[in-house]
Amino acid sequence: MNLNDIKARCEEVGTCWEWQGAYTTSGSPLVYHDGKRTSVRKLVYALKHGRPLPEGQVASNSCQNPRCVCDDHVRGFTQAQMLHRSRANTNQELRAARIAATKRRTVAKLTPEQVQMVRDSPKTNLALAAELGVHHSHLSVIRRGKAWRTFGSPFAGLGAR
Ligand SMILES: [Zn+2]
């Protein structure tokens, strides 16, 4: 098996090669090679560098596309580097949480009476959003009862049940 055989079993998406074959239960691309199940990325590393992955390293991809096995994106990472990367992912999650918080503050444009009206109204989110001049996704958040409770204003709690 060579890199072209691997590439032939992928779909090219941008500069990534997305593996169309099997995956492990934890989501790593998997291939049968020499009668054994092996990590596609490990194999790609070995084919590209002409030697196996160094002991103690993990073959992973710098693009972080979970399906990608592109030889230009697959690198050997030490455990310490992998740990650093998972911390970086946690930072991304924090950023996503901050964006969600900003969206919730947008909901605070509504008065407590309007929030109550949204919760009691039989109208659809789309129809109400048009009336109130907010995005309909804000109304679905209000109706799930999450947004109004969480921001600090003199009215906080008025709409919460
Ligand atoms: Zn990639």
Short mmCIF file of C-alpha atoms and ligand atoms in Angstrom, two decimals:
data_model
loop_
_atom_site.label_atom_id
_atom_site.label_comp_id
_atom_site.label_asym_id
_atom_site.label_seq_id
_atom_site.Cartn_x
_atom_site.Cartn_y
_atom_site.Cartn_z
CA MET A 1 0.00 0.00 0.00
CA ASN A 2 1.28 3.49 -0.81
CA LEU A 3 0.05 7.05 -0.30
CA ASN A 4 -1.85 7.01 -3.60
CA ASP A 5 -3.77 3.90 -2.46
CA ILE A 6 -4.71 5.75 0.72
CA LYS A 7 -5.67 8.87 -1.18
CA ALA A 8 -7.84 6.77 -3.53
CA ARG A 9 -9.95 5.78 -0.51
CA CYS A 10 -10.49 9.40 0.57
CA GLU A 11 -12.62 12.27 -0.52
CA GLU A 12 -10.61 15.44 -1.04
CA VAL A 13 -12.15 18.31 0.89
CA GLY A 14 -10.07 21.45 0.54
CA THR A 15 -6.52 20.34 1.31
CA CYS A 16 -7.79 17.50 3.53
CA TRP A 17 -8.21 13.85 2.59
CA GLU A 18 -11.33 12.60 4.35
CA TRP A 19 -11.12 8.86 4.97
CA GLN A 20 -14.05 6.92 3.48
CA GLY A 21 -13.10 3.60 5.10
CA ALA A 22 -13.59 2.20 8.59
CA TYR A 23 -13.13 4.03 11.90
CA THR A 24 -12.39 2.85 15.41
CA THR A 25 -15.14 3.31 18.00
CA SER A 26 -13.23 6.37 19.24
CA GLY A 27 -13.30 7.83 15.73
CA SER A 28 -9.82 7.28 14.29
CA PRO A 29 -9.51 6.22 10.65
CA LEU A 30 -8.76 2.49 10.45
CA VAL A 31 -7.37 0.28 7.67
CA TYR A 32 -6.50 -3.39 7.16
CA HIS A 33 -2.84 -3.56 6.23
CA ASP A 34 -0.68 -6.69 6.19
CA GLY A 35 -3.62 -8.56 7.70
CA LYS A 36 -3.84 -6.26 10.71
CA ARG A 37 -6.07 -3.40 11.73
CA THR A 38 -3.93 -0.31 11.89
CA SER A 39 -4.34 3.44 12.24
CA VAL A 40 -4.47 5.09 8.82
CA ARG A 41 -2.54 8.09 10.16
CA LYS A 42 0.21 5.86 11.55
CA LEU A 43 0.47 4.18 8.16
CA VAL A 44 0.46 7.53 6.34
CA TYR A 45 3.24 8.76 8.63
CA ALA A 46 5.34 5.65 7.92
CA LEU A 47 4.76 5.87 4.15
CA LYS A 48 5.58 9.57 4.02
CA HIS A 49 8.70 9.44 6.18
CA GLY A 50 9.91 5.98 5.14
CA ARG A 51 10.12 4.92 8.80
CA PRO A 52 7.58 4.06 11.49
CA LEU A 53 6.23 6.59 13.92
CA PRO A 54 8.80 7.13 16.72
CA GLU A 55 8.11 5.27 19.96
CA GLY A 56 5.90 7.26 22.34
CA GLN A 57 4.43 9.49 19.65
CA VAL A 58 0.86 9.66 18.40
CA ALA A 59 0.05 10.16 14.72
CA SER A 60 -2.44 12.97 14.51
CA ASN A 61 -3.33 15.69 12.06
CA SER A 62 -2.48 19.35 12.41
CA CYS A 63 -5.70 20.43 10.65
CA GLN A 64 -7.81 18.71 13.36
CA ASN A 65 -10.35 17.54 10.79
CA PRO A 66 -11.43 14.27 12.46
CA ARG A 67 -11.71 12.45 9.10
CA CYS A 68 -8.49 13.79 7.58
CA VAL A 69 -5.55 11.49 6.80
CA CYS A 70 -3.71 13.81 4.37
CA ASP A 71 0.04 13.18 4.44
CA ASP A 72 0.73 16.93 4.64
CA HIS A 73 -1.49 17.22 7.73
CA VAL A 74 -0.47 14.07 9.60
CA ARG A 75 2.35 14.57 12.09
CA GLY A 76 3.85 12.72 15.02
CA PHE A 77 2.85 14.36 18.30
CA THR A 78 4.31 13.66 21.72
CA GLN A 79 1.89 13.05 24.60
CA ALA A 80 2.74 16.53 25.93
CA GLN A 81 1.83 18.10 22.59
CA MET A 82 -1.43 16.17 22.47
CA LEU A 83 -2.28 17.41 25.97
CA HIS A 84 -1.49 20.98 24.94
CA ARG A 85 -3.81 20.58 21.96
CA SER A 86 -6.69 19.34 24.07
CA ARG A 87 -6.23 22.42 26.29
CA ALA A 88 -6.42 24.57 23.16
CA ASN A 89 -9.71 22.85 22.34
CA THR A 90 -10.98 23.70 25.80
CA ASN A 91 -10.17 27.34 25.07
CA GLN A 92 -12.27 27.08 21.92
CA GLU A 93 -15.13 25.76 24.00
CA LEU A 94 -14.77 28.71 26.37
CA ARG A 95 -14.90 31.07 23.40
CA ALA A 96 -18.07 29.36 22.16
CA ALA A 97 -19.59 29.75 25.63
CA ARG A 98 -18.78 33.48 25.61
CA ILE A 99 -20.46 33.86 22.22
CA ALA A 100 -23.53 32.09 23.60
CA ALA A 101 -23.54 34.47 26.58
CA THR A 102 -23.47 37.46 24.22
CA LYS A 103 -26.46 36.01 22.39
CA ARG A 104 -28.29 35.63 25.68
CA ARG A 105 -27.65 39.29 26.50
CA THR A 106 -29.38 40.18 23.23
CA VAL A 107 -32.46 38.54 24.67
CA ALA A 108 -32.30 41.07 27.51
CA LYS A 109 -33.57 43.69 25.05
CA LEU A 110 -37.04 42.36 25.77
CA THR A 111 -39.01 43.56 28.77
CA PRO A 112 -40.17 41.02 31.36
CA GLU A 113 -43.72 41.51 30.04
CA GLN A 114 -42.58 40.65 26.53
CA VAL A 115 -40.76 37.58 27.80
CA GLN A 116 -43.92 36.47 29.59
CA MET A 117 -45.89 37.13 26.43
CA VAL A 118 -43.45 35.00 24.42
CA ARG A 119 -43.84 32.15 26.90
CA ASP A 120 -47.65 32.34 26.93
CA SER A 121 -48.23 33.05 23.25
CA PRO A 122 -49.50 30.27 20.98
CA LYS A 123 -47.77 31.99 18.02
CA THR A 124 -44.69 30.50 16.37
CA ASN A 125 -41.21 31.81 17.16
CA LEU A 126 -40.98 33.20 13.64
CA ALA A 127 -44.20 35.19 13.89
CA LEU A 128 -43.34 36.57 17.33
CA ALA A 129 -39.76 37.40 16.33
CA ALA A 130 -41.11 39.55 13.50
CA GLU A 131 -43.43 41.39 15.93
CA LEU A 132 -40.72 41.97 18.55
CA GLY A 133 -37.85 42.71 16.18
CA VAL A 134 -35.54 39.98 17.47
CA HIS A 135 -34.13 36.83 15.90
CA HIS A 136 -36.39 33.81 16.26
CA SER A 137 -33.58 31.77 17.83
CA HIS A 138 -33.74 34.10 20.85
CA LEU A 139 -37.38 33.22 21.33
CA SER A 140 -36.74 29.51 21.29
CA VAL A 141 -34.12 30.09 24.01
CA ILE A 142 -36.66 32.05 26.07
CA ARG A 143 -39.26 29.35 25.60
CA ARG A 144 -36.88 26.72 26.83
CA GLY A 145 -36.65 28.92 29.92
CA LYS A 146 -32.87 29.31 29.84
CA ALA A 147 -32.02 32.83 28.79
CA TRP A 148 -34.02 35.11 31.02
CA ARG A 149 -32.75 33.71 34.29
CA THR A 150 -29.05 34.05 33.61
CA PHE A 151 -28.29 37.74 33.10
CA GLY A 152 -28.10 40.27 35.87
CA SER A 153 -30.70 43.03 35.64
CA PRO A 154 -33.20 44.48 38.11
CA PHE A 155 -35.79 42.34 36.35
CA ALA A 156 -33.84 39.08 36.60
CA GLY A 157 -36.04 36.43 38.09
CA LEU A 158 -39.30 38.10 37.19
CA GLY A 159 -39.79 35.83 34.20
CA ALA A 160 -38.27 32.76 35.78
CA ARG A 161 -40.45 30.06 37.11
ZN ZN B 1 -6.47 17.84 6.90
#
